[in-house]
Coordinates of C-alpha atoms in Angstrom, one line a residue:
M108 CA -26.0 -12.1 -39.9
I109 CA -23.5 -10.6 -42.1
I110 CA -20.8 -10.9 -39.6
E111 CA -21.5 -14.8 -39.4
A112 CA -21.4 -14.7 -43.1
L113 CA -18.1 -12.9 -43.1
I114 CA -16.5 -15.4 -40.6
A115 CA -18.2 -18.4 -42.5
V116 CA -16.9 -17.6 -45.8
T117 CA -13.3 -16.8 -44.7
F118 CA -13.4 -20.0 -42.8
L119 CA -14.8 -21.9 -45.9
A120 CA -12.2 -20.2 -48.1
A121 CA -9.4 -21.2 -45.9
L122 CA -10.5 -24.9 -46.0
V123 CA -10.8 -24.6 -50.1
V124 CA -7.5 -23.2 -50.4
F125 CA -5.9 -25.6 -48.0
V126 CA -6.6 -28.6 -50.3
A127 CA -6.1 -26.6 -53.6
P128 CA -3.2 -27.5 -55.5
D129 CA -0.1 -25.4 -54.9
E130 CA -0.1 -23.6 -58.2
Y131 CA -3.5 -22.3 -57.9
A132 CA -3.4 -21.5 -54.1
G133 CA -2.0 -17.9 -54.3
R134 CA -4.4 -16.7 -56.8
L135 CA -7.4 -18.6 -55.5
A136 CA -6.7 -17.4 -51.9
A137 CA -6.5 -13.4 -53.3
A138 CA -9.7 -14.0 -55.2
L139 CA -11.7 -15.4 -52.0
S140 CA -10.3 -13.0 -49.6
V141 CA -12.0 -10.1 -51.6
L142 CA -15.4 -11.5 -50.5
P143 CA -14.7 -10.1 -46.7
V144 CA -13.3 -7.0 -48.0
L145 CA -16.6 -6.3 -50.0
G146 CA -18.5 -7.5 -47.0
S147 CA -16.8 -5.1 -44.4
L148 CA -17.1 -2.3 -47.2
W149 CA -20.9 -3.0 -47.2
M150 CA -21.2 -2.9 -43.5
W151 CA -19.3 0.4 -43.5
A152 CA -21.4 1.7 -46.1
Q153 CA -24.6 0.6 -44.1
Y154 CA -23.4 1.3 -40.7
D155 CA -26.2 3.1 -38.4
A156 CA -25.1 2.3 -35.0
S157 CA -24.3 4.8 -32.2
G158 CA -22.7 5.0 -28.8
N159 CA -20.6 2.5 -27.5
A160 CA -21.5 -1.3 -27.7
L161 CA -20.5 -2.0 -24.1
L162 CA -21.9 1.1 -22.4
G163 CA -25.7 1.0 -23.6
G164 CA -25.1 1.9 -27.3
S165 CA -27.2 0.6 -30.3
I166 CA -25.0 -2.2 -31.9
A167 CA -24.8 -2.7 -35.7
F168 CA -25.4 -6.0 -37.5
E169 CA -26.1 -7.6 -34.1
T170 CA -27.0 -11.3 -33.3
D171 CA -27.4 -12.5 -29.8
F172 CA -28.6 -15.9 -28.6
V173 CA -27.7 -18.3 -25.8
W174 CA -26.0 -21.6 -27.0
L175 CA -24.8 -23.0 -23.8
T176 CA -25.0 -22.6 -19.8
L177 CA -21.7 -23.1 -18.1
G178 CA -21.4 -22.8 -14.3
G179 CA -24.6 -20.8 -14.0
L180 CA -23.7 -18.5 -16.4
D181 CA -25.2 -18.3 -20.0
L182 CA -22.8 -18.1 -22.8
H183 CA -24.1 -16.3 -25.8
W184 CA -23.3 -16.1 -29.5
F185 CA -23.2 -12.6 -29.4
V186 CA -21.6 -10.4 -32.2
G187 CA -22.0 -6.9 -33.4
V188 CA -20.0 -3.8 -34.2
D189 CA -19.6 -0.1 -33.0
G190 CA -17.6 2.7 -34.0
I191 CA -14.5 1.1 -32.6
S192 CA -14.6 -2.4 -33.8
L193 CA -15.9 -1.6 -37.4
P194 CA -12.7 0.1 -38.5
L195 CA -10.7 -2.6 -37.3
L196 CA -12.7 -5.0 -39.2
V197 CA -12.3 -2.9 -42.4
L198 CA -8.7 -2.9 -41.7
T199 CA -8.3 -6.6 -41.0
T200 CA -10.0 -7.6 -44.5
I201 CA -8.2 -5.0 -46.7
L202 CA -4.8 -5.9 -45.1
S203 CA -5.4 -9.5 -45.3
T204 CA -6.0 -9.6 -49.1
L205 CA -2.9 -7.4 -49.6
A206 CA -0.8 -9.6 -47.3
I207 CA -1.9 -12.5 -49.5
V208 CA -0.7 -10.8 -52.9
S209 CA 2.4 -10.0 -51.5
A210 CA 3.1 -13.6 -50.7
W211 CA 3.0 -14.6 -54.3
T212 CA 6.9 -13.9 -54.8
P213 CA 8.4 -15.0 -51.5
I214 CA 6.3 -18.2 -50.6
S215 CA 7.3 -20.9 -53.1
E216 CA 6.8 -23.9 -50.7
R217 CA 3.8 -25.6 -49.4
Q218 CA 1.5 -22.7 -50.7
S219 CA -1.9 -24.3 -50.2
Q220 CA -1.1 -24.7 -46.5
F221 CA 0.5 -21.3 -46.2
Y222 CA -2.6 -19.3 -47.7
G223 CA -4.9 -21.6 -45.9
L224 CA -3.5 -20.5 -42.5
M225 CA -3.5 -16.9 -43.5
L226 CA -7.1 -17.1 -44.1
F227 CA -7.8 -19.0 -41.1
M228 CA -6.0 -16.3 -39.1
E229 CA -8.4 -13.7 -40.9
A230 CA -11.4 -15.4 -39.9
N231 CA -10.3 -15.6 -36.2
L232 CA -9.5 -12.0 -36.3
L233 CA -12.8 -11.2 -37.5
G234 CA -14.4 -13.0 -34.6
V235 CA -11.9 -11.1 -32.2
F236 CA -13.2 -7.7 -33.3
T237 CA -16.9 -8.4 -33.4
A238 CA -17.6 -10.7 -30.3
L239 CA -19.3 -9.2 -27.7
D240 CA -19.4 -12.3 -25.3
F241 CA -16.1 -13.0 -23.5
F242 CA -16.1 -16.7 -24.0
A243 CA -16.6 -16.6 -27.8
W244 CA -14.3 -13.6 -27.9
F245 CA -11.7 -15.6 -25.8
V246 CA -11.7 -18.7 -28.3
F247 CA -11.3 -16.4 -31.3
W248 CA -8.4 -14.9 -29.3
E249 CA -6.6 -18.0 -28.7
A250 CA -7.2 -19.4 -32.2
V251 CA -5.4 -16.5 -33.7
L252 CA -2.1 -17.9 -32.2
V253 CA -2.3 -21.2 -33.9
P254 CA -1.9 -20.2 -37.4
M255 CA 0.6 -17.5 -36.3
Y256 CA 2.8 -20.1 -34.8
F257 CA 2.8 -22.3 -38.0
L258 CA 3.4 -19.5 -40.2
I259 CA 6.3 -18.4 -38.5
G260 CA 7.6 -21.9 -37.5
V261 CA 7.3 -23.4 -40.9
W262 CA 7.9 -20.6 -43.4
G263 CA 10.2 -18.3 -41.4
G264 CA 14.1 -17.8 -41.6
P265 CA 16.9 -19.9 -40.0
N266 CA 16.0 -19.2 -36.4
R267 CA 12.0 -19.7 -37.2
R268 CA 11.4 -22.4 -34.7
Y269 CA 12.8 -20.2 -31.6
A270 CA 10.9 -17.4 -32.7
A271 CA 7.6 -19.3 -33.1
I272 CA 8.0 -20.9 -29.7
K273 CA 9.0 -17.7 -28.3
F274 CA 5.8 -16.0 -29.5
F275 CA 3.8 -19.0 -28.6
V276 CA 5.1 -19.3 -25.1
Y277 CA 4.9 -15.3 -24.4
T278 CA 1.3 -14.9 -25.6
N279 CA 0.1 -18.0 -24.0
I280 CA 1.3 -17.2 -20.5
A281 CA -0.3 -13.6 -21.2
S282 CA -3.5 -14.8 -22.1
L283 CA -3.5 -17.0 -18.8
V284 CA -2.6 -14.0 -16.6
M285 CA -5.4 -12.0 -18.5
F286 CA -8.0 -15.1 -18.3
I287 CA -7.5 -15.4 -14.5
G288 CA -7.6 -11.6 -13.9
F289 CA -11.0 -11.4 -15.9
I290 CA -12.7 -14.2 -14.3
A291 CA -11.9 -13.2 -11.1
L292 CA -13.9 -10.1 -11.8
V293 CA -17.0 -12.4 -13.1
F294 CA -16.9 -14.3 -9.7
G295 CA -16.5 -11.0 -7.8
L296 CA -19.8 -9.8 -9.6
G297 CA -21.5 -13.0 -8.4
D298 CA -25.5 -12.8 -9.0
S299 CA -24.9 -9.2 -10.5
V300 CA -24.5 -10.8 -14.1
S301 CA -25.9 -14.0 -15.3
S302 CA -23.9 -14.1 -18.6
M303 CA -20.4 -13.6 -20.0
R304 CA -21.8 -10.9 -22.2
L305 CA -19.3 -8.0 -22.2
P306 CA -21.8 -5.1 -22.0
E307 CA -23.7 -6.7 -18.9
I308 CA -20.3 -7.1 -17.3
A309 CA -19.0 -3.7 -18.1
Q310 CA -22.2 -2.0 -16.8
A311 CA -22.1 -4.1 -13.7
L312 CA -18.6 -2.9 -13.0
R313 CA -19.1 0.7 -13.6
A314 CA -22.4 0.7 -11.5
G315 CA -20.0 -0.5 -8.7
E316 CA -21.6 -4.0 -8.1
L317 CA -18.2 -5.6 -7.8
G318 CA -18.2 -7.3 -4.2
G319 CA -14.9 -9.3 -2.7
F320 CA -13.5 -12.6 -3.7
A321 CA -11.1 -15.0 -2.6
G322 CA -10.6 -12.8 0.6
L323 CA -10.0 -9.7 -1.3
N324 CA -12.4 -6.7 -0.9
A325 CA -14.0 -5.1 -4.0
A326 CA -11.3 -2.4 -4.5
T327 CA -8.4 -4.7 -4.3
L328 CA -9.9 -7.4 -6.4
K329 CA -10.6 -4.8 -9.1
T330 CA -7.0 -3.4 -9.0
V331 CA -5.6 -6.8 -9.0
A332 CA -7.7 -7.8 -11.8
F333 CA -7.1 -4.6 -13.8
V334 CA -3.3 -5.1 -13.3
A335 CA -3.6 -8.8 -14.5
T336 CA -5.5 -8.2 -17.5
F337 CA -3.2 -5.0 -18.5
L338 CA 0.0 -7.3 -18.1
G339 CA -1.8 -9.9 -20.4
F340 CA -2.8 -7.4 -23.1
A341 CA 0.3 -5.4 -22.9
V342 CA 2.5 -8.4 -23.9
K343 CA 0.5 -8.5 -27.2
V344 CA 0.6 -4.7 -27.8
P345 CA 3.6 -5.1 -26.9
V346 CA 5.1 -2.5 -24.6
A347 CA 8.5 -2.2 -23.1
P348 CA 9.7 -4.3 -21.4
L349 CA 7.4 -7.0 -22.5
H350 CA 8.3 -6.7 -26.0
T351 CA 11.3 -8.9 -26.6
W352 CA 9.3 -11.8 -28.7
L353 CA 8.3 -9.0 -31.3
P354 CA 11.7 -8.4 -33.1
D355 CA 12.4 -12.2 -33.2
A356 CA 8.9 -12.9 -34.7
H357 CA 9.4 -10.3 -37.2
V358 CA 12.7 -11.0 -38.5
E359 CA 11.9 -14.6 -38.7
A360 CA 8.6 -14.3 -40.2
P361 CA 8.1 -14.2 -43.9
T362 CA 6.9 -10.8 -45.2
P363 CA 3.2 -11.3 -45.5
V364 CA 2.9 -12.6 -41.8
S365 CA 5.0 -9.6 -40.5
V366 CA 2.3 -7.4 -42.3
M367 CA -0.5 -9.1 -40.4
L368 CA 1.6 -9.4 -37.3
A369 CA 2.3 -5.5 -36.9
G370 CA -0.9 -4.4 -38.9
V371 CA -3.8 -6.4 -37.0
L372 CA -2.4 -8.8 -34.3
L373 CA -0.8 -6.0 -32.2
K374 CA -3.9 -4.2 -32.5
M375 CA -5.7 -7.2 -30.6
G376 CA -3.9 -5.8 -27.7
T377 CA -4.6 -2.3 -27.8
Y378 CA -8.4 -3.2 -28.7
A379 CA -8.4 -5.5 -25.7
L380 CA -7.0 -2.7 -23.3
L381 CA -9.5 -0.3 -24.4
R382 CA -12.4 -2.6 -24.2
F383 CA -11.6 -4.3 -21.0
N384 CA -9.3 -1.9 -18.7
F385 CA -10.1 1.5 -20.1
T386 CA -13.9 0.9 -20.6
M387 CA -14.8 -1.4 -17.8
M388 CA -12.3 -0.2 -14.9
P389 CA -11.9 3.7 -15.7
D390 CA -11.4 4.3 -11.9
V391 CA -8.6 2.1 -11.5
A392 CA -7.0 3.3 -14.8
T393 CA -7.1 6.8 -13.7
A394 CA -5.7 5.7 -10.3
L395 CA -2.7 4.2 -12.0
V396 CA -2.4 7.0 -14.7
V397 CA 1.3 7.6 -13.9
P398 CA 2.6 4.3 -14.0
I399 CA 0.7 3.8 -17.3
A400 CA 1.7 6.9 -18.8
G401 CA 5.2 6.1 -17.9
I402 CA 5.2 2.6 -19.4
A403 CA 3.8 4.7 -22.6
V404 CA 6.6 7.1 -22.7
I405 CA 9.5 4.6 -22.0
S406 CA 7.8 2.4 -24.9
V407 CA 8.0 5.2 -27.2
I408 CA 11.5 6.4 -26.2
Y409 CA 13.1 3.0 -26.0
G410 CA 11.6 1.5 -28.9
A411 CA 12.7 4.4 -31.1
L412 CA 16.3 4.1 -29.8
L413 CA 16.7 0.4 -30.3
A414 CA 15.4 1.0 -33.9
L415 CA 18.1 3.6 -34.2
A416 CA 20.7 1.2 -33.5
Q417 CA 19.6 -1.4 -35.9
Q418 CA 21.2 -2.4 -39.3
D419 CA 18.4 -4.8 -40.3
L420 CA 15.8 -3.1 -42.2
K421 CA 12.9 -5.2 -40.7
R422 CA 14.2 -4.9 -37.2
I423 CA 14.0 -1.1 -37.7
V424 CA 10.5 -1.3 -38.5
A425 CA 9.6 -3.9 -35.8
Y426 CA 10.9 -1.7 -33.1
S427 CA 9.4 1.2 -34.4
S428 CA 6.0 -0.6 -33.7
V429 CA 7.1 -0.6 -29.9
S430 CA 7.3 3.0 -30.3
S431 CA 4.0 3.6 -32.3
M432 CA 2.1 1.6 -29.7
G433 CA 3.4 3.8 -26.7
Y434 CA 1.7 6.5 -28.5
V435 CA -1.7 4.6 -28.3
I436 CA -1.3 3.7 -24.6
L437 CA -0.6 7.3 -23.9
G438 CA -3.9 8.4 -25.7
L439 CA -6.1 5.6 -24.0
V440 CA -4.8 6.9 -20.5
A441 CA -5.4 10.4 -21.3
Y442 CA -9.3 9.8 -21.2
T443 CA -10.3 12.5 -23.3
T444 CA -12.4 12.5 -26.6
Y445 CA -9.2 13.2 -28.5
G446 CA -7.0 11.0 -26.7
V447 CA -9.0 7.9 -26.8
G448 CA -10.5 8.6 -30.2
G449 CA -6.9 9.3 -31.4
A450 CA -5.4 6.3 -30.1
T451 CA -8.4 4.0 -31.7
F452 CA -7.6 6.1 -35.0
Q453 CA -3.9 5.5 -34.7
M454 CA -4.6 1.7 -34.7
I455 CA -5.8 2.0 -38.2
A456 CA -3.2 4.3 -39.3
H457 CA -0.3 2.3 -37.6
G458 CA -1.8 -0.9 -39.2
L459 CA -1.6 0.4 -42.7
I460 CA 1.6 2.3 -42.5
S461 CA 3.7 -0.6 -40.6
G462 CA 1.8 -2.8 -43.5
L463 CA 3.3 -0.6 -46.1
M464 CA 7.1 -0.6 -44.7
F465 CA 7.1 -4.3 -43.9
M466 CA 5.8 -4.8 -47.6
A467 CA 8.4 -2.5 -48.8
V468 CA 11.1 -4.0 -47.0
G469 CA 10.0 -7.4 -48.3
V470 CA 9.9 -6.2 -51.9
I471 CA 13.6 -5.1 -51.7
Y472 CA 14.6 -8.2 -50.1
N473 CA 13.0 -10.3 -52.8
T474 CA 15.4 -8.7 -55.1
T475 CA 18.3 -7.9 -53.2
H476 CA 18.2 -11.0 -50.8
T477 CA 19.5 -8.9 -48.0
R478 CA 18.0 -6.4 -45.5
M479 CA 21.1 -5.3 -44.2
V480 CA 21.4 -1.4 -44.4
G481 CA 25.3 -1.7 -45.1
D482 CA 24.9 -4.1 -47.9
M483 CA 23.3 -1.8 -50.4
S484 CA 23.4 2.0 -51.4
G485 CA 21.4 4.0 -54.0
I486 CA 19.0 1.1 -55.0
A487 CA 16.5 3.8 -55.9
D488 CA 18.2 4.0 -59.3
R489 CA 17.4 0.5 -60.1
M490 CA 14.1 0.4 -58.1
P491 CA 12.5 4.0 -58.5
V492 CA 9.0 3.0 -57.8
T493 CA 9.7 0.9 -55.0
A494 CA 11.9 3.4 -53.5
G495 CA 9.5 6.3 -54.0
I496 CA 6.6 4.4 -52.1
F497 CA 9.0 3.4 -49.3
V498 CA 10.1 7.2 -49.0
A499 CA 6.3 8.1 -48.8
G500 CA 5.6 5.4 -46.4
A501 CA 8.6 6.6 -44.1
F502 CA 7.3 10.1 -44.4
G503 CA 3.7 8.7 -43.2
Y504 CA 5.6 7.0 -40.1
M505 CA 7.2 10.3 -39.2
G506 CA 3.9 11.9 -38.9
L507 CA 4.0 14.2 -41.8
P508 CA 0.6 16.2 -42.7
L509 CA -1.9 14.9 -45.1
M510 CA -1.1 11.4 -44.1
A511 CA -2.8 9.0 -41.6
G512 CA 0.2 9.0 -39.1
F513 CA 0.0 12.8 -38.7
A514 CA -3.7 12.4 -38.0
G515 CA -3.6 9.8 -35.4
E516 CA -0.5 11.4 -33.6
F517 CA -2.2 15.1 -33.6
F518 CA -5.5 13.6 -32.0
I519 CA -3.5 11.8 -29.3
F520 CA -1.1 14.9 -28.6
K521 CA -4.1 17.1 -28.5
G522 CA -6.2 14.9 -26.1
S523 CA -3.1 14.1 -23.8
F524 CA -2.2 18.0 -23.3
A525 CA -5.9 18.4 -22.5
S526 CA -6.1 15.6 -20.1
T527 CA -7.2 16.3 -16.4
V528 CA -6.7 12.8 -15.0
H529 CA -3.4 13.9 -13.7
S530 CA -1.4 17.1 -13.6
A531 CA 1.7 15.3 -14.9
M532 CA 0.0 14.5 -18.2
P533 CA 1.5 17.4 -20.0
L534 CA 5.0 16.5 -19.2
F535 CA 4.4 12.7 -20.3
T536 CA 3.2 14.1 -23.6
G537 CA 5.9 16.3 -24.1
A538 CA 8.4 13.5 -23.3
A539 CA 6.8 11.4 -25.7
M540 CA 6.8 13.8 -28.4
F541 CA 10.7 13.6 -28.5
G542 CA 10.1 10.0 -30.3
I543 CA 8.8 11.8 -33.4
V544 CA 12.5 13.3 -33.7
I545 CA 14.0 9.8 -33.1
V546 CA 11.6 8.2 -35.6
A547 CA 12.6 10.9 -38.3
G548 CA 16.1 10.1 -37.5
Y549 CA 16.5 6.4 -37.9
L550 CA 14.1 6.4 -40.9
L551 CA 16.3 9.2 -42.8
F552 CA 19.4 7.1 -41.7
A553 CA 18.1 3.9 -43.4
M554 CA 16.6 5.9 -46.5
Q555 CA 19.8 7.7 -46.9
R556 CA 22.2 4.7 -46.6
T557 CA 20.0 2.2 -48.6
L558 CA 18.2 4.3 -51.3
F559 CA 20.3 7.3 -52.1
G560 CA 23.9 8.1 -53.1
P561 CA 26.0 6.1 -55.6
F562 CA 24.7 2.8 -56.4
S563 CA 26.5 0.1 -54.6
F564 CA 25.4 -3.7 -54.0
D565 CA 27.2 -6.3 -52.0
G566 CA 25.7 -9.3 -53.7
E567 CA 25.3 -11.3 -56.9
Y568 CA 21.6 -10.8 -57.8
E569 CA 20.7 -8.3 -60.6
I570 CA 18.6 -5.1 -59.1
T571 CA 15.6 -4.1 -61.1
E572 CA 12.4 -3.0 -60.5
A573 CA 9.8 -5.2 -58.7
P574 CA 7.2 -7.0 -60.4
T575 CA 3.6 -5.4 -60.8
H576 CA 2.1 -7.8 -58.4
D577 CA 4.8 -6.7 -55.8
V578 CA 4.3 -3.0 -56.1
A579 CA 0.5 -3.2 -56.4
P580 CA -0.3 -3.8 -52.5
L581 CA 2.2 -1.0 -51.6
A582 CA 0.4 1.5 -54.1
V583 CA -3.0 0.5 -52.4
L584 CA -1.5 0.8 -48.9
L585 CA -0.1 4.2 -49.7
L586 CA -3.3 5.5 -51.3
L587 CA -5.2 4.4 -48.1
V588 CA -2.6 6.3 -45.9
I589 CA -3.1 9.5 -47.7
V590 CA -6.9 9.3 -47.9
L591 CA -7.2 8.7 -44.2
G592 CA -4.6 11.6 -43.7
V593 CA -6.6 13.9 -45.9
A594 CA -10.2 12.9 -44.8
P595 CA -9.4 11.4 -41.4
D596 CA -13.6 11.7 -40.5
L597 CA -14.0 8.7 -42.8
F598 CA -13.3 7.0 -39.6
F599 CA -12.8 9.5 -36.8
G600 CA -16.7 10.5 -36.5
M601 CA -17.8 7.0 -35.7
I602 CA -15.0 6.5 -33.3
Q603 CA -15.6 9.5 -31.4
D604 CA -19.3 8.5 -31.1
A605 CA -18.3 5.3 -29.6
V606 CA -15.5 6.8 -27.4
N607 CA -17.6 9.5 -25.6
P608 CA -19.6 7.1 -23.4
I609 CA -16.4 5.9 -21.9
L610 CA -15.5 9.1 -20.7
T611 CA -18.7 9.6 -18.7
G612 CA -19.4 7.8 -15.5
G613 CA -17.6 4.8 -13.9
G614 CA -15.7 7.1 -11.4
L615 CA -14.3 9.6 -13.7

């Protein structure tokens, strides 16, 4: 019942903070958010599962019972973790606490509501990464959108309402398309499944038990459902050209919300793609390998070029996320242990590094009140600690050795070059690797212009080093990026164990 306890404690903490006085809300939220961190670390230490939760593997911390029957299908409260979901669970709890601490300086209004919504969002994210019944998973998936909408729309920048509505409309339409595609599969399976449990549906699909539905034969139905669910999840990832909501959301969102958006919410899309599309329908994924790999490469190059053209530090990091998620898609479609495992590892690495970069930009903005590259120069002289961490984080984004980004990208490239799903995979991989050069270009450009050279600042504020509580979350994230880079097997071993069953059977 540890998973239920984690979710319940986080929900309860959200309620307590929501009604607490504003002056105590930030510290109280941070203190209460440590409980899920301790719980997730205990789960990691006690983890004893093996294999893939959807494909017959043993599930850790499992709870499964029927709580409702709807339309002849049993709806279960079914939660548990395997080597794919546990790392994302740990990432969620740690990043949530650090994001809450990073909000102490920039959030000065309606603090109770802000921190309450942050914890409410964390509770639903824990549900997304642990639910193994589609109905429960979908409820958590949709519930994440509500706090994010208000966090952007109430505490965001001048165009916050536009950005919040755009985020909500894009992701809601995507959820609807995904829902229709997945439910069509369930109807196509007919009596082959008696519940919405994801393992039951996954194994029935891979066993070829899908029949026709709505005039479509089984093969066509599966292809249509794959495309619908892929598009639905791809908006959340996001991949080009479905990414246009992301820069607006990031630019208008306060820094802690950007941290959660890039660090965890984008991983909901790639996690769902792995669980649903690439686990349940590998035959369709390999049949569509060329367009999917093409989308991945376009996302890598296009996102990197857009980042290169930006002057706003936050937009640079935001567009770089589009590029990084392209690598994840490329690893997934490679269908090798290193490819799919590397994509899963890269979700963790990118969550840490993007969180670090957004926090660093936020700390600079808190002091200078600008994010524009042309407005400042040489601020490393006045903010040496923040600048040093920013540089280290940028090196992590570039994929320098001994940092988490290097390990993730190395695994993906190794797996993609070894892929046998299509003879063109090495070409796609080679093209995607040019993204590394562009990433280095825009990050070096941003660092050289803002951090180094003669000090210059086009503003009226005094530039001094950030307070300890602003720098501390950056230091923790940097430490985690280095630890995972030096010892990637802290997670990669359990990830490989959960990924390997995906690569067998099911038409592969």
